[in-house]
Amino acid sequence: MVLAPVKAAEDVGWPEALPLLPHPAEIVIGIIAFGILYWIFSRKVVPRMEAMYEERAAAIEGGMAQAEQAQAEARAALEKYNAQLAEARTEANEIRESAREQGASIVAEMRSQAQSEASRITESAQRQVEAERQQAVVQLRQEVGSLSTSLASKIVGESLEDEVRQKGIVDRFLAELETGEVTPEKVAPAGRET
Amino acid sequence: MSLSVVPAHWLQGGLSAADEEGFQAPGIESFWWPLIGSDTSNWTLTRPAFVVMASVVIIGFFFLAVAGKLTVVPSKRQWVAEQAYGFVRNTIARDVIGAKDFRPFVPLLMTLFTLILFNNVMGILPFVQFPSMSRIAFPIVLTLIVYVVYHTVGLRRKHGVVGYLKSLVPPGLPVWLRPIMFFLEFLTYFIIRPLTLALRLFGNMLAGHLMLLVFILGGEYLLVHGSNLFVQASGILGLAFGIVMTFFELLVQFLQAFIFTLLSALYISDAVSEEH
C-alpha cells in the first residue's frame, strides 16, 4: 500500500520521498509513545489529580466555613464591646449629672447657710447696738437730768429737792423735747425767760 | 549512525558548496534524519522517532513524580504540572465537551496536548531543533486515534450506525435539502476533519522548520561565502531574522498544540452531544 511508491523510488529512498508519506517505523513508535503516555495519564496522573482537586475543594470549603465562624465570633465580640462601651458612657453621664446636681445643691446649701449666718450675725449686732443705745439713752437721760437740774438750780437758785417734782419736771421737759413741742433752739430762750 | 546535531548530507552539502557547487537550499531531504538503519529501509530508527520516545519518558516521569506526592498546597513543580493539567482539563475539556461528559476524555486530551507541545517545542530547543510533528507519521497516528475515539463515542451515544448517520443531518431541514446536507456532513465527519487535523499540525511544523532552515543556513552561507561586505551584511540580517522567527515559531508551536487538542475536544463534544 503506502510502501509501493518507496519501492518504486528505490534508488533514492526516504530522503527524496514525498513528505506526506508516513514512515512505518515512525508510525509504530508514534503508536507506542501515545500508548505509554496515555496509560500513564489515565491510570496514574489523572485519578490522583482529580482526587487532589476534590481534597482541595473540601479543604477550601472547610477553611471558608471556619473563616465564616471566626468572622461571626468577631462580630459578636464587637457588638458586645460596643454595648459595654455605650453602657459605660451612659453611666459616666449619669455620674457626671448627679455630681453636678450634688455640687449645685451643696453650693445652694452653703449659700443659704452663709446667708442665715450673716443675717443672724447682723441681727445680734443690731440687737446689741439697740441695747447699748438704750443703755446710753437711759444713762444720758439721767446725766442730762442731773446736769440740767443742777444747772437749773444754780440758775434759778431754787432748790428742787423734792425728787418727785424734780423727776416730773425733767421728764416732762424731755417728753416735750421728744415730741418736738420744744425745740432745742427754743429751750435756751425759754430757759432764759424762765 | 550519526548522533551529530547536523545530518551527514548537510555536511556533504556544505562541503560540496565549498567545492563551488553553490548554496544547496534546504528541502524535503532535510527532514529525513536516520539514526540507525539505511536510507531505504522502512524500519530505520529516525531521530524524530527517538525524540518522541524521549519525550514520552520525560513527560511521563515528570507527571508521575508530581502525581506521586500531590499536596493540597502545591509545590513549585506541582504548580507547573497543575497549570498544564488545569489548562487541558478546564479550558479545553470541560469548556468544550461540557461538565457532564468531559471526565473520561481528560487523559486522551492531556496526552495529545503534552506530547504535541513538547515535541513542537523541541523544534527550537538548542541541540534538538527538530519538530517531530513535521514527520507526517506522528500527526497521522494522533489523528487516527482521535478519529477512532470520536466515531466510537458517536456510535455509542447515538444508538448504532443508523442513528449515528441520521444524527449527521441537523433536524428541521426541508426534505430536498437533507441529502445534500447529509453528503456534506458525511464528508466533513469522515474525510475533511481527520485530513485537516493531521495536515494542519504537520504543515505548520514543516513550514516553520523549513523557514528557520532557509534563514539560518542561507544567512550562514552568505556570511561565510559572501564575496563582498554587502552580501555578508545581508547574511547577518538573515541570521538575525532567523532568531526573530525562532520566537515566532514558539508561538506557532504552542498554538498548534492547543488547536489540535481543542479541535479533538470539539469533535468529541459533537459526538457526545444529544442533538446533531
Short mmCIF file of C-alpha atoms in Angstrom, two decimals:
data_model
loop_
_atom_site.label_atom_id
_atom_site.label_comp_id
_atom_site.label_asym_id
_atom_site.label_seq_id
_atom_site.Cartn_x
_atom_site.Cartn_y
_atom_site.Cartn_z
CA MET A 1 0.00 0.00 0.00
CA VAL A 2 1.93 3.03 1.21
CA LEU A 3 5.18 1.22 0.63
CA ALA A 4 4.70 0.93 -3.10
CA PRO A 5 5.98 4.37 -4.11
CA VAL A 6 9.01 3.92 -1.91
CA LYS A 7 9.87 0.69 -3.65
CA ALA A 8 9.47 2.46 -6.95
CA ALA A 9 11.97 5.09 -5.88
CA GLU A 10 14.36 2.53 -4.51
CA ASP A 11 17.45 4.28 -5.76
CA VAL A 12 16.88 7.43 -3.66
CA GLY A 13 14.83 6.02 -0.76
CA TRP A 14 13.35 8.03 2.12
CA PRO A 15 15.34 11.27 1.80
CA GLU A 16 13.61 12.04 -1.50
CA ALA A 17 10.24 10.52 -0.63
CA LEU A 18 7.18 12.77 -0.51
CA PRO A 19 6.85 14.46 2.87
CA LEU A 20 3.26 13.23 3.03
CA LEU A 21 4.42 9.64 3.04
CA PRO A 22 4.46 8.28 6.59
CA HIS A 23 7.48 6.29 7.63
CA PRO A 24 6.35 2.90 9.05
CA ALA A 25 8.85 2.84 11.91
CA GLU A 26 7.73 6.30 12.96
CA ILE A 27 4.08 5.21 12.86
CA VAL A 28 4.84 2.27 15.13
CA ILE A 29 6.87 4.40 17.50
CA GLY A 30 4.16 7.05 17.48
CA ILE A 31 1.53 4.49 18.47
CA ILE A 32 3.74 3.06 21.21
CA ALA A 33 4.58 6.53 22.50
CA PHE A 34 0.95 7.53 22.60
CA GLY A 35 0.00 4.24 24.29
CA ILE A 36 2.57 4.59 27.05
CA LEU A 37 1.76 8.20 27.75
CA TYR A 38 -1.99 7.54 27.66
CA TRP A 39 -1.60 4.69 30.10
CA ILE A 40 0.41 6.91 32.47
CA PHE A 41 -2.13 9.71 32.31
CA SER A 42 -5.27 7.58 32.58
CA ARG A 43 -4.04 5.22 35.30
CA LYS A 44 -1.75 7.32 37.43
CA VAL A 45 -1.87 11.05 36.84
CA VAL A 46 -5.49 11.96 36.17
CA PRO A 47 -7.10 9.95 39.03
CA ARG A 48 -4.63 11.36 41.54
CA MET A 49 -5.05 14.87 40.21
CA GLU A 50 -8.83 14.60 40.45
CA ALA A 51 -8.59 13.22 43.98
CA MET A 52 -6.32 16.10 44.92
CA TYR A 53 -8.75 18.60 43.36
CA GLU A 54 -11.59 17.19 45.43
CA GLU A 55 -9.46 17.28 48.55
CA ARG A 56 -8.50 20.85 47.84
CA ALA A 57 -12.10 21.86 47.22
CA ALA A 58 -13.08 20.25 50.51
CA ALA A 59 -10.21 21.98 52.29
CA ILE A 60 -11.17 25.34 50.83
CA GLU A 61 -14.80 24.85 51.78
CA GLY A 62 -13.78 23.81 55.29
CA GLY A 63 -11.50 26.82 55.54
CA MET A 64 -14.27 29.09 54.37
CA ALA A 65 -16.69 27.71 56.95
CA GLN A 66 -14.05 28.23 59.63
CA ALA A 67 -13.40 31.76 58.46
CA GLU A 68 -17.12 32.48 58.50
CA GLN A 69 -17.41 31.21 62.04
CA ALA A 70 -14.44 33.28 63.13
CA GLN A 71 -15.97 36.31 61.49
CA ALA A 72 -19.27 35.75 63.24
CA GLU A 73 -17.46 35.42 66.55
CA ALA A 74 -15.54 38.60 65.94
CA ARG A 75 -18.74 40.41 65.05
CA ALA A 76 -20.44 39.18 68.25
CA ALA A 77 -17.45 40.29 70.32
CA LEU A 78 -17.50 43.69 68.66
CA GLU A 79 -21.19 44.09 69.38
CA LYS A 80 -20.61 43.15 72.97
CA TYR A 81 -17.81 45.65 73.33
CA ASN A 82 -19.90 48.35 71.71
CA ALA A 83 -22.78 47.64 74.06
CA GLN A 84 -20.44 47.76 77.03
CA LEU A 85 -18.96 50.99 75.80
CA ALA A 86 -22.38 52.57 75.41
CA GLU A 87 -23.36 51.39 78.88
CA ALA A 88 -20.19 52.82 80.36
CA ARG A 89 -20.79 56.09 78.57
CA THR A 90 -24.34 56.48 79.89
CA GLU A 91 -23.13 55.54 83.33
CA ALA A 92 -20.43 58.17 83.16
CA ASN A 93 -23.00 60.67 82.01
CA GLU A 94 -25.27 59.82 84.89
CA ILE A 95 -22.42 60.13 87.34
CA ARG A 96 -21.42 63.47 85.90
CA GLU A 97 -25.00 64.69 86.02
CA SER A 98 -25.51 63.63 89.61
CA ALA A 99 -22.17 65.15 90.59
CA ARG A 100 -23.22 68.40 89.00
CA GLU A 101 -26.54 68.30 90.80
CA GLN A 102 -24.85 67.46 94.04
CA GLY A 103 -22.39 70.28 93.57
CA ALA A 104 -25.17 72.72 92.81
CA SER A 105 -27.14 71.65 95.86
CA ILE A 106 -24.04 71.92 98.04
CA VAL A 107 -23.41 75.41 96.77
CA ALA A 108 -27.02 76.40 97.35
CA GLU A 109 -26.97 74.91 100.81
CA MET A 110 -23.74 76.68 101.62
CA ARG A 111 -25.12 79.92 100.32
CA SER A 112 -28.28 79.70 102.41
CA GLN A 113 -26.26 78.69 105.43
CA ALA A 114 -23.95 81.65 104.96
CA GLN A 115 -26.90 83.92 104.44
CA SER A 116 -28.63 82.77 107.59
CA GLU A 117 -25.37 83.08 109.48
CA ALA A 118 -24.87 86.55 108.15
CA SER A 119 -28.39 87.60 108.99
CA ARG A 120 -28.03 86.09 112.44
CA ILE A 121 -24.81 87.97 112.99
CA THR A 122 -26.38 91.16 111.69
CA GLU A 123 -29.39 90.67 113.92
CA SER A 124 -27.35 90.05 117.03
CA ALA A 125 -25.23 93.05 116.21
CA GLN A 126 -28.31 95.18 115.76
CA ARG A 127 -29.71 93.90 119.00
CA GLN A 128 -26.50 94.72 120.78
CA VAL A 129 -26.42 98.15 119.24
CA GLU A 130 -30.03 98.67 120.26
CA ALA A 131 -29.28 97.55 123.79
CA GLU A 132 -26.27 99.79 124.01
CA ARG A 133 -28.24 102.64 122.56
CA GLN A 134 -30.99 102.02 125.10
CA GLN A 135 -28.43 101.96 127.85
CA ALA A 136 -26.85 105.10 126.53
CA VAL A 137 -30.23 106.76 126.29
CA VAL A 138 -31.04 105.84 129.91
CA GLN A 139 -27.65 106.98 131.12
CA LEU A 140 -27.80 110.12 129.07
CA ARG A 141 -31.23 110.88 130.40
CA GLN A 142 -30.04 110.50 133.96
CA GLU A 143 -26.98 112.59 133.35
CA VAL A 144 -28.84 115.24 131.40
CA GLY A 145 -31.44 115.25 134.18
CA SER A 146 -28.92 115.73 136.93
CA LEU A 147 -26.95 118.18 134.86
CA SER A 148 -29.88 120.23 133.92
CA THR A 149 -31.24 120.04 137.45
CA SER A 150 -28.01 121.29 138.89
CA LEU A 151 -27.80 123.85 136.13
CA ALA A 152 -31.34 124.92 136.75
CA SER A 153 -30.84 125.04 140.50
CA LYS A 154 -27.81 127.14 140.01
CA ILE A 155 -29.63 129.41 137.59
CA VAL A 156 -32.88 129.68 139.46
CA GLY A 157 -31.32 129.27 142.81
CA GLU A 158 -34.18 127.37 143.93
CA SER A 159 -33.50 124.03 145.38
CA LEU A 160 -35.56 121.47 143.92
CA GLU A 161 -35.05 118.83 146.49
CA ASP A 162 -38.23 117.11 146.10
CA GLU A 163 -37.29 114.18 143.98
CA VAL A 164 -40.71 113.59 142.65
CA ARG A 165 -41.11 117.10 141.45
CA GLN A 166 -37.66 117.17 140.10
CA LYS A 167 -38.20 113.97 138.18
CA GLY A 168 -41.53 115.20 136.98
CA ILE A 169 -40.15 118.39 135.60
CA VAL A 170 -37.23 116.73 133.88
CA ASP A 171 -39.40 114.04 132.40
CA ARG A 172 -41.91 116.50 131.18
CA PHE A 173 -39.17 118.54 129.62
CA LEU A 174 -37.63 115.59 127.91
CA ALA A 175 -41.03 114.35 126.67
CA GLU A 176 -41.70 117.77 125.21
CA LEU A 177 -38.30 117.67 123.66
CA GLU A 178 -39.01 114.29 122.06
CA THR A 179 -42.44 115.17 120.75
CA GLY A 180 -40.98 118.24 119.17
CA GLU A 181 -43.11 120.75 121.09
CA VAL A 182 -39.94 122.29 122.33
CA THR A 183 -37.03 122.56 120.01
CA PRO A 184 -33.52 122.85 121.37
CA GLU A 185 -33.29 126.34 119.85
CA LYS A 186 -36.32 127.26 121.84
CA VAL A 187 -35.00 125.75 125.02
CA ALA A 188 -32.35 128.27 125.61
CA PRO A 189 -34.56 131.38 125.19
CA ALA A 190 -37.30 129.68 127.15
CA GLY A 191 -34.84 128.75 129.86
CA ARG A 192 -33.59 132.26 129.75
CA GLU A 193 -37.13 133.57 130.01
CA THR A 194 -37.88 131.37 132.92
CA MET B 1 24.57 6.02 12.98
CA SER B 2 25.24 9.67 13.43
CA LEU B 3 24.19 11.42 16.63
CA SER B 4 25.57 14.73 15.45
CA VAL B 5 23.34 17.79 15.54
CA VAL B 6 23.61 18.27 11.77
CA PRO B 7 22.80 15.33 9.48
CA ALA B 8 25.55 13.92 7.31
CA HIS B 9 24.23 15.07 3.96
CA TRP B 10 24.15 18.68 5.18
CA LEU B 11 27.80 18.41 5.92
CA GLN B 12 28.28 16.95 2.50
CA GLY B 13 26.23 19.81 1.08
CA GLY B 14 28.42 22.24 2.97
CA LEU B 15 31.48 20.53 1.57
CA SER B 16 30.15 20.46 -1.94
CA ALA B 17 29.19 24.11 -1.54
CA ALA B 18 32.81 24.75 -0.68
CA ASP B 19 33.63 22.82 -3.84
CA GLU B 20 31.95 25.62 -5.76
CA GLU B 21 28.63 23.84 -6.27
CA GLY B 22 26.84 26.82 -4.73
CA PHE B 23 24.23 27.03 -1.99
CA GLN B 24 22.03 23.98 -1.51
CA ALA B 25 18.66 25.22 -0.34
CA PRO B 26 17.14 23.09 2.44
CA GLY B 27 14.34 20.91 1.17
CA ILE B 28 12.41 17.74 1.86
CA GLU B 29 15.60 15.78 2.41
CA SER B 30 16.35 18.00 5.42
CA PHE B 31 13.54 16.18 7.23
CA TRP B 32 14.99 12.73 6.74
CA TRP B 33 17.37 12.10 9.58
CA PRO B 34 18.23 8.44 10.25
CA LEU B 35 19.98 7.31 13.41
CA ILE B 36 20.10 3.53 12.94
CA GLY B 37 19.47 1.99 9.53
CA SER B 38 19.72 2.79 5.86
CA ASP B 39 18.04 5.46 3.78
CA THR B 40 15.84 2.94 2.01
CA SER B 41 14.70 0.78 4.92
CA ASN B 42 11.14 1.18 6.24
CA TRP B 43 12.30 0.30 9.75
CA THR B 44 15.09 2.79 10.17
CA LEU B 45 15.14 4.41 13.60
CA THR B 46 14.93 8.11 12.83
CA ARG B 47 15.97 10.97 15.06
CA PRO B 48 12.42 12.39 15.44
CA ALA B 49 11.23 8.93 16.49
CA PHE B 50 13.94 8.90 19.11
CA VAL B 51 12.88 12.40 20.27
CA VAL B 52 9.26 11.23 20.54
CA MET B 53 10.28 8.29 22.73
CA ALA B 54 12.48 10.54 24.83
CA SER B 55 9.59 12.98 25.21
CA VAL B 56 7.37 10.16 26.48
CA VAL B 57 10.00 9.29 29.08
CA ILE B 58 10.45 12.93 30.16
CA ILE B 59 6.74 13.82 30.27
CA GLY B 60 5.87 10.51 31.90
CA PHE B 61 8.50 10.82 34.60
CA PHE B 62 7.64 14.44 35.30
CA PHE B 63 3.94 13.80 35.75
CA LEU B 64 4.47 10.54 37.64
CA ALA B 65 6.86 12.29 40.01
CA VAL B 66 4.36 15.08 40.59
CA ALA B 67 1.39 12.73 40.94
CA GLY B 68 3.35 10.61 43.41
CA LYS B 69 3.32 13.32 46.05
CA LEU B 70 0.45 15.63 45.45
CA THR B 71 -0.36 18.09 48.19
CA VAL B 72 -3.31 20.41 48.65
CA VAL B 73 -0.92 23.32 48.87
CA PRO B 74 1.18 22.85 45.71
CA SER B 75 4.95 22.87 45.49
CA LYS B 76 6.61 24.77 42.66
CA ARG B 77 6.85 21.67 40.44
CA GLN B 78 3.32 20.63 41.21
CA TRP B 79 2.17 24.13 40.35
CA VAL B 80 3.70 23.80 36.86
CA ALA B 81 2.06 20.42 36.34
CA GLU B 82 -1.24 21.78 37.61
CA GLN B 83 -1.09 24.69 35.19
CA ALA B 84 -0.81 22.26 32.24
CA TYR B 85 -3.38 19.89 33.70
CA GLY B 86 -5.80 22.66 34.62
CA PHE B 87 -5.45 24.23 31.19
CA VAL B 88 -6.34 20.99 29.39
CA ARG B 89 -8.95 19.90 31.92
CA ASN B 90 -10.80 23.17 32.41
CA THR B 91 -10.12 25.35 29.37
CA ILE B 92 -10.22 22.62 26.75
CA ALA B 93 -12.05 19.55 28.04
CA ARG B 94 -14.65 20.98 30.42
CA ASP B 95 -15.48 24.13 28.49
CA VAL B 96 -15.79 22.37 25.12
CA ILE B 97 -17.20 18.93 25.96
CA GLY B 98 -19.29 20.07 28.90
CA ALA B 99 -19.10 19.46 32.64
CA LYS B 100 -21.22 16.30 32.39
CA ASP B 101 -19.15 14.20 29.98
CA PHE B 102 -15.64 15.63 29.92
CA ARG B 103 -14.05 13.48 32.60
CA PRO B 104 -13.29 10.26 30.56
CA PHE B 105 -11.58 12.28 27.81
CA VAL B 106 -9.15 14.17 30.04
CA PRO B 107 -6.36 11.54 29.77
CA LEU B 108 -6.66 11.48 25.98
CA LEU B 109 -6.57 15.26 25.62
CA MET B 110 -3.81 15.54 28.19
CA THR B 111 -1.70 13.00 26.26
CA LEU B 112 -2.30 14.79 22.98
CA PHE B 113 -1.51 18.23 24.37
CA THR B 114 1.64 17.36 26.30
CA LEU B 115 3.02 15.12 23.54
CA ILE B 116 2.43 17.64 20.76
CA LEU B 117 3.53 20.68 22.76
CA PHE B 118 6.72 19.03 23.99
CA ASN B 119 7.67 17.73 20.53
CA ASN B 120 6.82 21.05 18.90
CA VAL B 121 8.97 23.00 21.33
CA MET B 122 11.76 20.52 20.55
CA GLY B 123 11.78 22.32 17.21
CA ILE B 124 13.58 25.30 18.69
CA LEU B 125 15.27 23.73 21.71
CA PRO B 126 19.04 24.00 21.14
CA PHE B 127 20.77 20.71 20.22
CA VAL B 128 17.46 19.08 19.32
CA GLN B 129 15.99 21.70 16.99
CA PHE B 130 13.73 19.42 15.06
CA PRO B 131 9.93 19.36 15.40
CA SER B 132 8.91 15.70 15.44
CA MET B 133 5.45 16.60 14.17
CA SER B 134 6.96 17.70 10.85
CA ARG B 135 7.20 13.98 10.13
CA ILE B 136 3.67 13.15 8.93
CA ALA B 137 3.64 9.75 10.64
CA PHE B 138 3.13 11.26 14.12
CA PRO B 139 0.23 13.59 13.23
CA ILE B 140 -1.38 10.71 11.35
CA VAL B 141 -1.14 8.42 14.38
CA LEU B 142 -2.59 11.03 16.72
CA THR B 143 -5.35 11.93 14.26
CA LEU B 144 -6.28 8.30 13.74
CA ILE B 145 -6.67 7.85 17.48
CA VAL B 146 -8.90 10.92 17.73
CA TYR B 147 -10.82 9.73 14.65
CA VAL B 148 -11.49 6.32 16.15
CA VAL B 149 -12.42 7.82 19.51
CA TYR B 150 -14.96 10.34 18.28
CA HIS B 151 -16.62 7.90 15.91
CA THR B 152 -16.81 5.23 18.60
CA VAL B 153 -18.31 7.67 21.06
CA GLY B 154 -20.77 8.87 18.42
CA LEU B 155 -21.86 5.33 17.56
CA ARG B 156 -22.40 4.53 21.24
CA ARG B 157 -24.23 7.72 22.09
CA LYS B 158 -26.46 7.73 19.01
CA HIS B 159 -27.55 4.09 19.17
CA GLY B 160 -25.71 2.38 16.35
CA VAL B 161 -24.75 3.09 12.78
CA VAL B 162 -28.20 4.20 11.59
CA GLY B 163 -28.74 6.54 14.48
CA TYR B 164 -25.28 7.98 14.06
CA LEU B 165 -25.73 8.60 10.33
CA LYS B 166 -29.15 10.12 10.97
CA SER B 167 -27.70 12.44 13.55
CA LEU B 168 -25.37 13.92 10.92
CA VAL B 169 -28.29 15.83 9.38
CA PRO B 170 -29.48 18.72 11.54
CA PRO B 171 -33.17 18.40 12.45
CA GLY B 172 -35.84 20.65 10.95
CA LEU B 173 -34.45 20.81 7.41
CA PRO B 174 -36.68 20.64 4.30
CA VAL B 175 -36.72 17.22 2.65
CA TRP B 176 -34.92 18.25 -0.56
CA LEU B 177 -32.04 19.72 1.46
CA ARG B 178 -31.46 16.62 3.55
CA PRO B 179 -29.42 14.54 1.03
CA ILE B 180 -27.13 17.49 0.30
CA MET B 181 -26.62 18.19 3.97
CA PHE B 182 -26.02 14.52 4.65
CA PHE B 183 -23.39 14.37 1.92
CA LEU B 184 -21.63 17.49 3.21
CA GLU B 185 -21.74 16.40 6.83
CA PHE B 186 -20.57 12.91 5.98
CA LEU B 187 -17.64 14.37 4.07
CA THR B 188 -16.84 16.65 7.00
CA TYR B 189 -17.02 13.95 9.64
CA PHE B 190 -15.26 11.16 7.82
CA ILE B 191 -12.74 12.81 5.50
CA ILE B 192 -12.23 16.55 5.97
CA ARG B 193 -11.90 16.61 9.71
CA PRO B 194 -9.14 13.97 10.04
CA LEU B 195 -7.36 15.28 6.97
CA THR B 196 -7.25 18.88 8.16
CA LEU B 197 -6.43 17.89 11.72
CA ALA B 198 -3.34 15.96 10.67
CA LEU B 199 -2.23 18.24 7.85
CA ARG B 200 -2.60 21.46 9.85
CA LEU B 201 -0.19 20.30 12.52
CA PHE B 202 2.18 18.67 10.05
CA GLY B 203 2.17 21.60 7.63
CA ASN B 204 2.75 24.22 10.28
CA MET B 205 5.68 22.36 11.76
CA LEU B 206 7.21 21.52 8.39
CA ALA B 207 6.87 25.05 7.05
CA GLY B 208 8.13 26.64 10.26
CA HIS B 209 11.19 24.44 10.39
CA LEU B 210 11.89 24.94 6.70
CA MET B 211 11.66 28.69 7.11
CA LEU B 212 14.13 28.64 10.00
CA LEU B 213 16.47 26.47 7.93
CA VAL B 214 16.30 28.86 5.00
CA PHE B 215 17.03 31.93 7.12
CA ILE B 216 19.76 30.41 9.23
CA LEU B 217 21.54 28.24 6.63
CA GLY B 218 21.15 30.94 3.99
CA GLY B 219 22.37 33.63 6.35
CA GLU B 220 25.30 31.49 7.34
CA TYR B 221 26.17 30.77 3.71
CA LEU B 222 26.02 34.45 2.79
CA LEU B 223 28.15 35.37 5.79
CA VAL B 224 30.79 32.69 5.24
CA HIS B 225 30.95 32.56 1.46
CA GLY B 226 29.86 36.13 0.67
CA SER B 227 32.18 37.86 -1.75
CA ASN B 228 31.64 41.42 -0.50
CA LEU B 229 30.57 43.29 2.62
CA PHE B 230 27.02 43.92 1.42
CA VAL B 231 26.33 40.23 0.91
CA GLN B 232 27.83 39.41 4.29
CA ALA B 233 25.72 42.11 5.94
CA SER B 234 22.60 40.56 4.40
CA GLY B 235 23.80 37.25 5.80
CA ILE B 236 23.86 38.77 9.27
CA LEU B 237 20.42 40.21 8.65
CA GLY B 238 19.19 36.75 7.63
CA LEU B 239 20.60 35.21 10.80
CA ALA B 240 19.01 37.94 12.96
CA PHE B 241 15.68 37.39 11.27
CA GLY B 242 16.12 33.68 11.87
CA ILE B 243 16.34 34.43 15.58
CA VAL B 244 13.19 36.54 15.43
CA MET B 245 11.40 33.78 13.56
CA THR B 246 12.51 31.30 16.20
CA PHE B 247 10.49 33.19 18.78
CA PHE B 248 7.61 33.41 16.37
CA GLU B 249 7.89 29.64 15.96
CA LEU B 250 7.46 29.23 19.72
CA LEU B 251 4.09 30.92 19.45
CA VAL B 252 3.10 28.76 16.46
CA GLN B 253 4.21 25.62 18.25
CA PHE B 254 2.08 26.36 21.29
CA LEU B 255 -0.86 27.39 19.13
CA GLN B 256 -0.73 24.23 17.05
CA ALA B 257 -0.64 22.02 20.13
CA PHE B 258 -3.57 23.99 21.54
CA ILE B 259 -5.57 23.90 18.30
CA PHE B 260 -5.05 20.17 17.78
CA THR B 261 -6.26 19.43 21.30
CA LEU B 262 -9.10 21.92 21.11
CA LEU B 263 -10.39 20.53 17.82
CA SER B 264 -10.15 16.98 19.14
CA ALA B 265 -12.27 18.08 22.09
CA LEU B 266 -14.69 19.79 19.72
CA TYR B 267 -15.13 16.64 17.60
CA ILE B 268 -15.66 14.59 20.74
CA SER B 269 -18.21 17.09 22.01
CA ASP B 270 -20.08 16.78 18.72
CA ALA B 271 -20.18 13.03 19.20
CA VAL B 272 -21.25 13.34 22.82
CA SER B 273 -23.98 15.94 22.37
CA GLU B 274 -27.54 14.68 22.04
CA GLU B 275 -28.59 16.76 19.07
CA HIS B 276 -26.96 16.97 15.68
#
